[in-house]
Short mmCIF file of C-alpha atoms and ligand atoms in Angstrom, two decimals:
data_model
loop_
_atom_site.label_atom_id
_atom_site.label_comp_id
_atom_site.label_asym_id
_atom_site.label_seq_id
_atom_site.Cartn_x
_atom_site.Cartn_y
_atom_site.Cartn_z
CA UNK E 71 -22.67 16.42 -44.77
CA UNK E 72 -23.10 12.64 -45.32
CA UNK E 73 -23.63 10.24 -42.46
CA UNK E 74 -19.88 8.83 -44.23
CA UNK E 75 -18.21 12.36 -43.63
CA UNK E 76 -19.58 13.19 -40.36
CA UNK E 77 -18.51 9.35 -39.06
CA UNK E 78 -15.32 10.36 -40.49
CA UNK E 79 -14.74 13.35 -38.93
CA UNK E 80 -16.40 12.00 -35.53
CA UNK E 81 -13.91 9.55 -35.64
CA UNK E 82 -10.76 11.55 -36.31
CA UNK E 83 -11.36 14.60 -33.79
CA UNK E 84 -11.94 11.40 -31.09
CA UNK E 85 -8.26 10.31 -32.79
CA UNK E 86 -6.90 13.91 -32.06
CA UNK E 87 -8.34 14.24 -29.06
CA UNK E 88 -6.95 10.86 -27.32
CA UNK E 89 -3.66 11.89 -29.29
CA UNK E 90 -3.83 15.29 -27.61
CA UNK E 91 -4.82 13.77 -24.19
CA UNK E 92 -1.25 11.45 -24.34
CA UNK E 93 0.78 13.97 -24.98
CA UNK E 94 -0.29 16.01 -22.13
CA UNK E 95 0.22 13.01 -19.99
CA UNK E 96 3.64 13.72 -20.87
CA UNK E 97 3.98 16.59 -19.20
CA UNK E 98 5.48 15.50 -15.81
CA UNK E 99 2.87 17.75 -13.68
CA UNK E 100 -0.58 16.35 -15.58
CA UNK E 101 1.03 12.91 -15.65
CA UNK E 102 1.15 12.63 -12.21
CA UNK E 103 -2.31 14.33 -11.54
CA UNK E 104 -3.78 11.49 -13.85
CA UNK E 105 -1.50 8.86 -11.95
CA UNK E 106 -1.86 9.38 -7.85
CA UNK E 107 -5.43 11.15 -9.07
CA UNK E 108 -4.22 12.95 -5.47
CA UNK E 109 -6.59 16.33 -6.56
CA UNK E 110 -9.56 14.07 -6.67
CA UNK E 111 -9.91 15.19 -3.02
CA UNK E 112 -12.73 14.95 -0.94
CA UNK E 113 -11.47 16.60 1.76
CA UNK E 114 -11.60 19.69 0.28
CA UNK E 115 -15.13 19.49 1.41
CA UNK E 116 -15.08 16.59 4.26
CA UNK E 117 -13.87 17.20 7.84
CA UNK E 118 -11.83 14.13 8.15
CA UNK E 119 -11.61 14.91 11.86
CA UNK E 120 -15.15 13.89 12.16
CA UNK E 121 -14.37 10.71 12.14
CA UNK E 122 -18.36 9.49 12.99
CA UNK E 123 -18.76 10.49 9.35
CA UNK E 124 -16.44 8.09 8.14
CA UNK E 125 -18.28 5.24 10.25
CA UNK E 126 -15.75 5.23 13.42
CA UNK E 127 -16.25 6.15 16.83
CA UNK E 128 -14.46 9.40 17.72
CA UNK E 129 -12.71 7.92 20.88
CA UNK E 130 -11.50 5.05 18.40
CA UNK E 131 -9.68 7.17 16.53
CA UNK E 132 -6.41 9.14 17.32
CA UNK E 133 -5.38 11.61 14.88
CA UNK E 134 -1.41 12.15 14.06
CA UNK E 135 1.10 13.94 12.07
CA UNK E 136 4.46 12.64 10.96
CA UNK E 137 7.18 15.28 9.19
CA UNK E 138 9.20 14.10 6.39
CA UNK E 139 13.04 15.85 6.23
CA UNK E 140 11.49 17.62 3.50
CA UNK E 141 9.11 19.61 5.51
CA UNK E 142 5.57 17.08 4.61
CA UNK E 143 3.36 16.82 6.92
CA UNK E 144 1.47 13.64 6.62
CA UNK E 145 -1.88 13.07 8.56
CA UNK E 146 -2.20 9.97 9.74
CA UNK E 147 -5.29 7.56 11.90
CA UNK E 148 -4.65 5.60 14.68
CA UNK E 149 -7.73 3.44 15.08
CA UNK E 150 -8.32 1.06 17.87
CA UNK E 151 -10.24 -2.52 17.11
CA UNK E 152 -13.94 -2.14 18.82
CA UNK E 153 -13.03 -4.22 22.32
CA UNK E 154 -10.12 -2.31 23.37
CA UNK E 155 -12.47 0.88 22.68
CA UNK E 156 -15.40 -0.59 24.95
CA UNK E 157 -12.81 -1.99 27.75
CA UNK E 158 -11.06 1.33 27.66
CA UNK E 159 -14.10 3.91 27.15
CA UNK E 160 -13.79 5.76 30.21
CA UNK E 161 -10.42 6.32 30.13
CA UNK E 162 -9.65 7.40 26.85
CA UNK E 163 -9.95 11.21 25.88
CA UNK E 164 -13.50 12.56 24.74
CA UNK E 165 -12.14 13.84 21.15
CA UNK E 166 -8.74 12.56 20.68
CA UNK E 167 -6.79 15.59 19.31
CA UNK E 168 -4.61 16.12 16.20
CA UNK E 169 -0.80 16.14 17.73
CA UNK E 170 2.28 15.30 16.04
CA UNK E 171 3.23 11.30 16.99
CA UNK E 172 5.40 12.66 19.44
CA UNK E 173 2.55 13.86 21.64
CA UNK E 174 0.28 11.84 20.36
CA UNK E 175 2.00 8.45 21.16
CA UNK E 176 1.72 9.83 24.88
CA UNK E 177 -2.24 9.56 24.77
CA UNK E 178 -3.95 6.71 25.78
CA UNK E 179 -4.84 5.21 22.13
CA UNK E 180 -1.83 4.75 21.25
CA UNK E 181 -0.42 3.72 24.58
CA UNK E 182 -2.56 0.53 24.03
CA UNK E 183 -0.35 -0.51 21.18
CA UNK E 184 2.82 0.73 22.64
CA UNK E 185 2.78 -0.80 26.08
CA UNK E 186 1.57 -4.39 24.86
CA UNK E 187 3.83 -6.54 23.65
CA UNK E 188 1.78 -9.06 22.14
CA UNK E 189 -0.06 -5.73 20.24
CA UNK E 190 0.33 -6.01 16.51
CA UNK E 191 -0.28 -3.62 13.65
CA UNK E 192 -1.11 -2.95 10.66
CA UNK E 193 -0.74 -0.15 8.49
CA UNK E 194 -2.73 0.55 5.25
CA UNK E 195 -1.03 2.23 1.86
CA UNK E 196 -4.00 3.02 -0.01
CA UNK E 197 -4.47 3.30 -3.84
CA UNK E 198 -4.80 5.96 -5.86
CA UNK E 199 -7.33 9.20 -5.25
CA UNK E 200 -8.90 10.53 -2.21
CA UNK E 201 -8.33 9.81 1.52
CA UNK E 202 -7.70 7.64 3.92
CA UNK E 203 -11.25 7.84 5.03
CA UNK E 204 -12.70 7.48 1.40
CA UNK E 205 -14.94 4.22 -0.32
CA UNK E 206 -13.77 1.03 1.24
CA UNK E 207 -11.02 2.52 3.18
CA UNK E 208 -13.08 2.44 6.35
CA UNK E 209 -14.51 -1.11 6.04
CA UNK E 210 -10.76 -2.31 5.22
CA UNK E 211 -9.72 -0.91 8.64
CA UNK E 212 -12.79 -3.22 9.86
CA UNK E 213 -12.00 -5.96 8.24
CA UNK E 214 -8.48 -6.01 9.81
CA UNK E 215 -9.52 -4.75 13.17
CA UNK E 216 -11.74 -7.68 13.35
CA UNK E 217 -8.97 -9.93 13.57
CA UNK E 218 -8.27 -8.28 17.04
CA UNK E 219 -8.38 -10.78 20.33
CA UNK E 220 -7.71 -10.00 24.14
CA UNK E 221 -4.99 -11.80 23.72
CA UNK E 222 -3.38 -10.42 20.12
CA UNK E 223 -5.03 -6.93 19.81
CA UNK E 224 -4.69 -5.87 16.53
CA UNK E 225 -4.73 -1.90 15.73
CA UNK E 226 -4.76 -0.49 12.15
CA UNK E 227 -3.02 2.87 11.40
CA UNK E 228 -4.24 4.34 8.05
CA UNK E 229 -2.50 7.61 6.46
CA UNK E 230 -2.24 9.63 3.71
CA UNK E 231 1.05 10.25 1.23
CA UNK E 232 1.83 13.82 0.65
CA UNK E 233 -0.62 15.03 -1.82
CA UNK E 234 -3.41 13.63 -0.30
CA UNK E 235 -6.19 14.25 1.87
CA UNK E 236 -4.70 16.78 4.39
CA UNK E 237 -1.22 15.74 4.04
CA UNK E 238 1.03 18.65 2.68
CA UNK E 239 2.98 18.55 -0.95
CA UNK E 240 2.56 16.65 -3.74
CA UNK E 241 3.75 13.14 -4.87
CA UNK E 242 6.12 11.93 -6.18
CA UNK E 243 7.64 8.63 -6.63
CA UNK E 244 10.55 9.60 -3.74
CA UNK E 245 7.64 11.84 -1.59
CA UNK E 246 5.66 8.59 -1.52
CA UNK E 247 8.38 6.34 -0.56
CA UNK E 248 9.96 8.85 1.47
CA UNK E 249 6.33 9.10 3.49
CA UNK E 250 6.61 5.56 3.67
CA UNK E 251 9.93 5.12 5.40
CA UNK E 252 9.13 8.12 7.54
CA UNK E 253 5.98 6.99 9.59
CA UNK E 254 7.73 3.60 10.23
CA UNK E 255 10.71 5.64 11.17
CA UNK E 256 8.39 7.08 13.84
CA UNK E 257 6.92 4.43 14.47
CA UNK E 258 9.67 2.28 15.52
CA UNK E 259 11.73 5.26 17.35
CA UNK E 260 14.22 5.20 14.29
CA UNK E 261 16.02 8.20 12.88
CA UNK E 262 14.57 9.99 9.37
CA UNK E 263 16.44 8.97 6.52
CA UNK E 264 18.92 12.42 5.95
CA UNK E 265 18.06 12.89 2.27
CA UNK E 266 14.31 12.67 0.40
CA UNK E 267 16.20 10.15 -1.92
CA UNK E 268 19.65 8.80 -1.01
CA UNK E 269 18.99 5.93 2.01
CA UNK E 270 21.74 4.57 2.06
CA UNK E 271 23.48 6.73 4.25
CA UNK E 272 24.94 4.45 7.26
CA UNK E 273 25.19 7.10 9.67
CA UNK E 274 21.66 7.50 10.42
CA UNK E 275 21.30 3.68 11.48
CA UNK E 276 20.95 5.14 14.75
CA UNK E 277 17.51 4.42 16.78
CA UNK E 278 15.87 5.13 20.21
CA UNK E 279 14.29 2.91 21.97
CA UNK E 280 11.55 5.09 24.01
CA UNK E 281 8.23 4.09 25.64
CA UNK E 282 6.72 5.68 22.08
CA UNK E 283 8.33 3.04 19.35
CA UNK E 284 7.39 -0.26 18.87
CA UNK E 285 9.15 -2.82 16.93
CA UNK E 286 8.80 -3.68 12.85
CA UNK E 287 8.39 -7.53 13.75
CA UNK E 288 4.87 -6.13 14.72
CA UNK E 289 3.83 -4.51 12.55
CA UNK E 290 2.59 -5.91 8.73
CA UNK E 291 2.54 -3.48 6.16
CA UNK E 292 -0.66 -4.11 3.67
CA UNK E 293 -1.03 -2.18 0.14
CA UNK E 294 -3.80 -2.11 -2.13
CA UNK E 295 -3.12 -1.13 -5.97
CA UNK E 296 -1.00 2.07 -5.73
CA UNK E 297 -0.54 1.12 -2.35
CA UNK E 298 1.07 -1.98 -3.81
CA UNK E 299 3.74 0.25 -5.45
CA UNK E 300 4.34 2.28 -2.32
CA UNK E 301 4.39 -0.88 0.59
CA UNK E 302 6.54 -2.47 -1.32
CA UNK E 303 9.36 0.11 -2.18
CA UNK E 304 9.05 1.17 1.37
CA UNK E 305 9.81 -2.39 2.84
CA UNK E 306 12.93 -1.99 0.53
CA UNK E 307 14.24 1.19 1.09
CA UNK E 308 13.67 0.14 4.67
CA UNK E 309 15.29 -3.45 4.84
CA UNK E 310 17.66 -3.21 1.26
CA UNK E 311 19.11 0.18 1.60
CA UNK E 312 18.39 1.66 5.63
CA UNK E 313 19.15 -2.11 7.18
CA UNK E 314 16.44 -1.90 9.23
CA UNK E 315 14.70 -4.52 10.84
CA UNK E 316 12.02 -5.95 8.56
CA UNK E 317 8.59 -5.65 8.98
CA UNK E 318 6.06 -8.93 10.07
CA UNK E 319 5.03 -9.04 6.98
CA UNK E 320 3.61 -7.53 3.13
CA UNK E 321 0.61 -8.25 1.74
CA UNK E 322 -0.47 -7.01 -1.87
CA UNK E 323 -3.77 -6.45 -2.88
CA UNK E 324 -4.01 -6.13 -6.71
CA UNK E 325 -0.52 -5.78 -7.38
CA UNK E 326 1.03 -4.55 -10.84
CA UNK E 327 5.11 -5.07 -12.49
CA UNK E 328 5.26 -1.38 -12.73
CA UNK E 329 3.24 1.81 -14.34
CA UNK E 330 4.45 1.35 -17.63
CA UNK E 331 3.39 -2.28 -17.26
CA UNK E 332 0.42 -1.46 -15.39
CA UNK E 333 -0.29 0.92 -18.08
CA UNK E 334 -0.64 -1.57 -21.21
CA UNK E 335 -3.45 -2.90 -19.37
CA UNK E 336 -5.02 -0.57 -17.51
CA UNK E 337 -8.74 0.82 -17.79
CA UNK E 338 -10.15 3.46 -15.84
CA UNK E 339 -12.96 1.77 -13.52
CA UNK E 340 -13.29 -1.09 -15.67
CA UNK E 341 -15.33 0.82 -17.83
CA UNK E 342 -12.87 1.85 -20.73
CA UNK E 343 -10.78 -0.04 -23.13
CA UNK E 344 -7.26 -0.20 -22.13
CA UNK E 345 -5.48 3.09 -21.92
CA UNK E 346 -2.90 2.32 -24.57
CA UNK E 347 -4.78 -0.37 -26.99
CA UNK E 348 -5.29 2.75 -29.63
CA UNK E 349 -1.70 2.20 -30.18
CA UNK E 350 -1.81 -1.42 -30.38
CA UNK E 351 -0.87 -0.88 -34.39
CA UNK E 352 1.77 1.67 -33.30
CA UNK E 353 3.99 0.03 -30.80
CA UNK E 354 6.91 2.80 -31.82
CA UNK E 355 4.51 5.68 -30.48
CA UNK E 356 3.82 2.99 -27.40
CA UNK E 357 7.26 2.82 -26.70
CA UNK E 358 7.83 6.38 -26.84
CA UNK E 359 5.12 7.49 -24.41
CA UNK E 360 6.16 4.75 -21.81
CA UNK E 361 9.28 6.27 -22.03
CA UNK E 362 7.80 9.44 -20.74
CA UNK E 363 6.65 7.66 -17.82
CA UNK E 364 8.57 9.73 -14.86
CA UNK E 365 7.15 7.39 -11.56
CA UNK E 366 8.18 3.91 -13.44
CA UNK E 367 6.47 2.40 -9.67
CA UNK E 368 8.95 -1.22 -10.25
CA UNK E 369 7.20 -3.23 -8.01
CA UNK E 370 8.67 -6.19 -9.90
CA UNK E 371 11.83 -5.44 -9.37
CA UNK E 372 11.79 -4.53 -5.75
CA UNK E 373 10.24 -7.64 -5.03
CA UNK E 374 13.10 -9.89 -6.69
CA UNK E 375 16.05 -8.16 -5.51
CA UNK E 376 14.03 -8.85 -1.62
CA UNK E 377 13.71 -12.60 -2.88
CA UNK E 378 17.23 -12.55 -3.97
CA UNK E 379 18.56 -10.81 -0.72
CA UNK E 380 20.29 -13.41 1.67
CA UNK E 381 19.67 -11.40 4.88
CA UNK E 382 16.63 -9.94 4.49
CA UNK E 383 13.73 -12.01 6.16
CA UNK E 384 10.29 -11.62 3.46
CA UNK E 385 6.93 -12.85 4.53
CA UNK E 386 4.93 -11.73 1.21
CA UNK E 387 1.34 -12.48 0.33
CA UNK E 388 0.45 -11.33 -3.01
CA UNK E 389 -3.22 -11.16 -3.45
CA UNK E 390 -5.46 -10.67 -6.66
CA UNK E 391 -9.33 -10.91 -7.89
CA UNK E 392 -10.07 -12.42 -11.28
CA UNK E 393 -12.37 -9.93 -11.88
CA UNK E 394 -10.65 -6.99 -11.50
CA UNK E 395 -11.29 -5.15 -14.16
CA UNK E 396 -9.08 -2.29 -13.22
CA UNK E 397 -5.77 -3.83 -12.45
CA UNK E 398 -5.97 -6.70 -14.53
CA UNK E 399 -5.14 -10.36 -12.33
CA UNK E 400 -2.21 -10.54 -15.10
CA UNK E 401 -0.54 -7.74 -13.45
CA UNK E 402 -0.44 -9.31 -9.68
CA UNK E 403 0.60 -12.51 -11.63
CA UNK E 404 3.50 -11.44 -13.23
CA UNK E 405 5.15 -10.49 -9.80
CA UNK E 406 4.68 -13.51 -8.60
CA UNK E 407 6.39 -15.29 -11.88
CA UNK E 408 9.08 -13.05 -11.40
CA UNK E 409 9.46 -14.42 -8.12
CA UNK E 410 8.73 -17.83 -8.93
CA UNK E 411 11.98 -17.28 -11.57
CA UNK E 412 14.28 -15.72 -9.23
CA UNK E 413 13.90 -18.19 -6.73
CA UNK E 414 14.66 -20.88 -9.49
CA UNK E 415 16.19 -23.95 -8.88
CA UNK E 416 16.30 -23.48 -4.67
CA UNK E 417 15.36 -25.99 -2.74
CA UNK E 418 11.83 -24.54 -1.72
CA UNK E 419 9.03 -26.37 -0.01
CA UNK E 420 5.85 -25.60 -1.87
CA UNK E 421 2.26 -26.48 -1.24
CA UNK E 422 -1.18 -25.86 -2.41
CA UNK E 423 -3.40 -25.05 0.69
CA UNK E 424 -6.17 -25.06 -1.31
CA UNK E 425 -7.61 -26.86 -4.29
CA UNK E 426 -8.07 -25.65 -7.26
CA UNK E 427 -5.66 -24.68 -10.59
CA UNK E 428 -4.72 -21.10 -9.05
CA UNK E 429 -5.47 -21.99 -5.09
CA UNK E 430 -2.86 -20.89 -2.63
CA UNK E 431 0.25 -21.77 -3.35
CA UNK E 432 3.04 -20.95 -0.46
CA UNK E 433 6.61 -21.05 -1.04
CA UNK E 434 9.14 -21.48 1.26
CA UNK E 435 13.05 -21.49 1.55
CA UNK E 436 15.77 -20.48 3.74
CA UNK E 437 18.08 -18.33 1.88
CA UNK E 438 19.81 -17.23 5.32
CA UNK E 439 16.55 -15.46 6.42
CA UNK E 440 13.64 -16.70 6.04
CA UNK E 441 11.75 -16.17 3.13
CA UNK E 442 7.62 -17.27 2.73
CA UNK E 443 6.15 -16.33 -0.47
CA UNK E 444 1.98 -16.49 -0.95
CA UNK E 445 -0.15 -16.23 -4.23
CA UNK E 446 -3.45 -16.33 -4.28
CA UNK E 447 -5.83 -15.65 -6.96
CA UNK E 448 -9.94 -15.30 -5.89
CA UNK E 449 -12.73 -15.92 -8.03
CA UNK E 450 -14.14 -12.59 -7.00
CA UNK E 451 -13.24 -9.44 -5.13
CA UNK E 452 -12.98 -7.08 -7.93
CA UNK E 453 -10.91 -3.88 -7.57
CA UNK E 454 -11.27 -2.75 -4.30
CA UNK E 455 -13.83 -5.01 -2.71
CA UNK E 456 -11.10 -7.31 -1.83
CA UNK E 457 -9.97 -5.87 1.03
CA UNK E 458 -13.02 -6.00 2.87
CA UNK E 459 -13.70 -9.84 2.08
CA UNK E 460 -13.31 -12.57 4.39
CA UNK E 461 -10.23 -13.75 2.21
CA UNK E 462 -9.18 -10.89 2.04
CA UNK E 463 -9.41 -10.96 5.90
CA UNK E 464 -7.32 -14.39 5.85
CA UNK E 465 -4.54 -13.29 4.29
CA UNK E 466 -3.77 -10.40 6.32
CA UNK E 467 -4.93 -13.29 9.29
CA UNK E 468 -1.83 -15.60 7.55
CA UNK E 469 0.80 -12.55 7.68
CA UNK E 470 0.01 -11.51 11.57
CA UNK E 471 0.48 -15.03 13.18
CA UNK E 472 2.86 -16.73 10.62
CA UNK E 473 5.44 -17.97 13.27
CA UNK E 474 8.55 -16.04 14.08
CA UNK E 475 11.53 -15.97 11.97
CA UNK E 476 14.30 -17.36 13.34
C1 NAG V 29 7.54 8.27 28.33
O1 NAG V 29 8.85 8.78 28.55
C2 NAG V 29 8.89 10.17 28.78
C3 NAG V 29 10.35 10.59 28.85
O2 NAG V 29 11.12 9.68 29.58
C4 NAG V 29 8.11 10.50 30.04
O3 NAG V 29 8.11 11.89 30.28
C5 NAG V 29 6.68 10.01 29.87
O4 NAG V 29 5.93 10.21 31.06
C6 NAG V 29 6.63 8.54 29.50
N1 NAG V 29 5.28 8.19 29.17
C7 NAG V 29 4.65 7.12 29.62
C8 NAG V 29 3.23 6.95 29.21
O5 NAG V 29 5.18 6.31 30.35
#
């Protein structure tokens, strides 16, 4: 064979392959094993309840479970920041203990949070793959327990969607949500939505106010890519749809429209061309495979419709690297256009905190609640090192004292 035929034939069985590989991403069941990448799971092999290995000290660290209405159990981390831990070490249990939050809101980690007022915390929805103890996971949790003071402790909770880790099922746009809306339902001593999908059933409004809840004006919710997706569709289900008091706060690290969105520009680990540029001559083919798309993720449009909502109070930060090579800055970007369009021609007070063309820029308007609106765009951070930098630090800094909403 000529060095013409074999190129030939090298390229089109590459061409049949990648053809082959997009329409088994079709298939609903390989789609979303290639999306939440939720079998790419160390703990098949790690003992997440040794925490040490993870970098944290075992009385830091209380292990939970939360049950969905669908029968998930979802493992979850309490983790207390460092001075509580050393003030506290002789009274807190040797090896904290897996229990379900019920039990395990009775235990003295979690009693710190619960019992102080001025307490605050944040909880972590973590991108795609692994655990909540895998990469930069742990050194996130750091980065935000290091904002803790005697005076504002500040206690991370990080857990894993069904699928993951040691959590029980497999996701699914509704699981992930519904995982979402469950721990905060625990959390905050309200009732589990009725139905996996349908919240908007008033009757379940109800909530108890124990000495094991604690309130959602304490508590900031932060996402990372996925984590974006999920953060942000919880704080809607929750506010939009339960009417539920709204979180402190959201904060979006490398934040994306949607999947199919996400999808145009997407490339896995930086390292490949962008999933869909083969079809770049083809958009008919595009169209039809992001039509196959069955978790469509709309971050966009959950974000507007909060905007647009009169009665929902929104403290949003959306964060993003420019070079990100994964989840390209364009992505985060595009949200915050959308925003930037749907809040129009409202009398908002802007500013520029920093310098610089694509500094800080905070919005702010009163719409009935209060609404504050951040975009920030860093130099550097990259994919998943954001979290763990000091500016990444910052903004989570920004979304646990901004003042009270009125
Ligand atoms: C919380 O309330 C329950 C039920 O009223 C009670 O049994 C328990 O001792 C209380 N726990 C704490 C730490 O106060």
């Amino acid at each position: 064979m000529g060095l013409l035929t074999r190129t030939y034939w090298t390229l089109a069985a590459a061409g049949a392959a990648y053809m082959l590989a997009l329409i088994a991403l079709t298939v609903p069941s390989i789609q979303r094993n290639a999306t939440y990448a939720h079998n790419v799971n160390p703990a098949r092999w790690q003992d997440l309840s040794d925490v040490e290995y993870f970098g944290l000290i075992k009385q830091q660290v209380q292990p939970f479970t939360v049950k969905t209405i669908d029968e998930e159990i979802l493992y979850c981390w309490h983790i207390l920041p460092l001075h509580l831990y050393k003030e506290h070490q002789s009274t807190l249990q040797a090896t904290p203990k897996l229990a379900d939050y019920s039990v395990a809101s009775q235990q003295p980690n979690l009693r710190l949070l619960l019992e102080n007022p001025e307490a605050r915390l944040v909880i972590l929805f973590h991108g795609n793959a692994a655990h909540l103890g895998s990469g930069h996971r742990v050194p996130t949790y750091q980065n935000f327990l290091s904002l803790s003071t005697p005076e504002r402790p500040v206690h991370v909770i990080g857990f894993d969607y069904r699928g993951f880790g040691l959590s029980s099922g497999s996701p699914t746009e509704d699981g992930v949500i519904l995982d979402g809306v469950t721990l905060l339902s625990a959390l905050t001593g309200h009732d589990k939505p009725s139905s996996p999908t349908d919240f908007t059933d008033k009757v379940i409004q109800s909530m108890t106010s124990s000495n094991s809840t604690i309130s959602a004006d304490r508590i900031v919710l932060v996402g990372q890519s996925l984590g974006t997706f999920v953060s942000s569709a919880t704080y809607h289900a929750w506010t939009l749809q339960l009417q539920r008091p709204a979180p402190k706060a959201l904060v979006l690290f490398a934040s994306f429209p949607s999947l199919p969105k996400l999808l145009d520009t997407y490339s896995i680990k930086g390292l490949t061309p962008p999933l869909l540029s083969p079809l770049i001559a083809w958009p008919y083919l595009q169209s039809i495979f992001l039509g196959k798309i069955v978790d469509k993720w709309e971050t966009v449009r959950r974000l507007t419709e909060l905007v647009r909502a009169p009665d929902v109070p929104l403290d949003l930060t959306i964060i993003h690297a420019k070079n990100d090579w994964e989840v390209l800055w364009g992505n985060g970007r595009e949200n915050w256009e959308a925003i930037l369009e749907e809040v129009g021609s409202k009398e908002v007070y802007a500013e520029k905190i920093k310098t610089g063309e694509e500094a800080w820029t905070r919005l702010r308007w009163d719409g009935g609640a209060a609404k504050v609106v951040r975009w920030e765009l860093l130099e550097h951070g990259g994919h998943n090192r954001l979290t763990t930098s000091e500016q990444g630090k910052l903004a989570v800094w920004e979304a646990l004292d901004a003042p009270r909403r009125v």
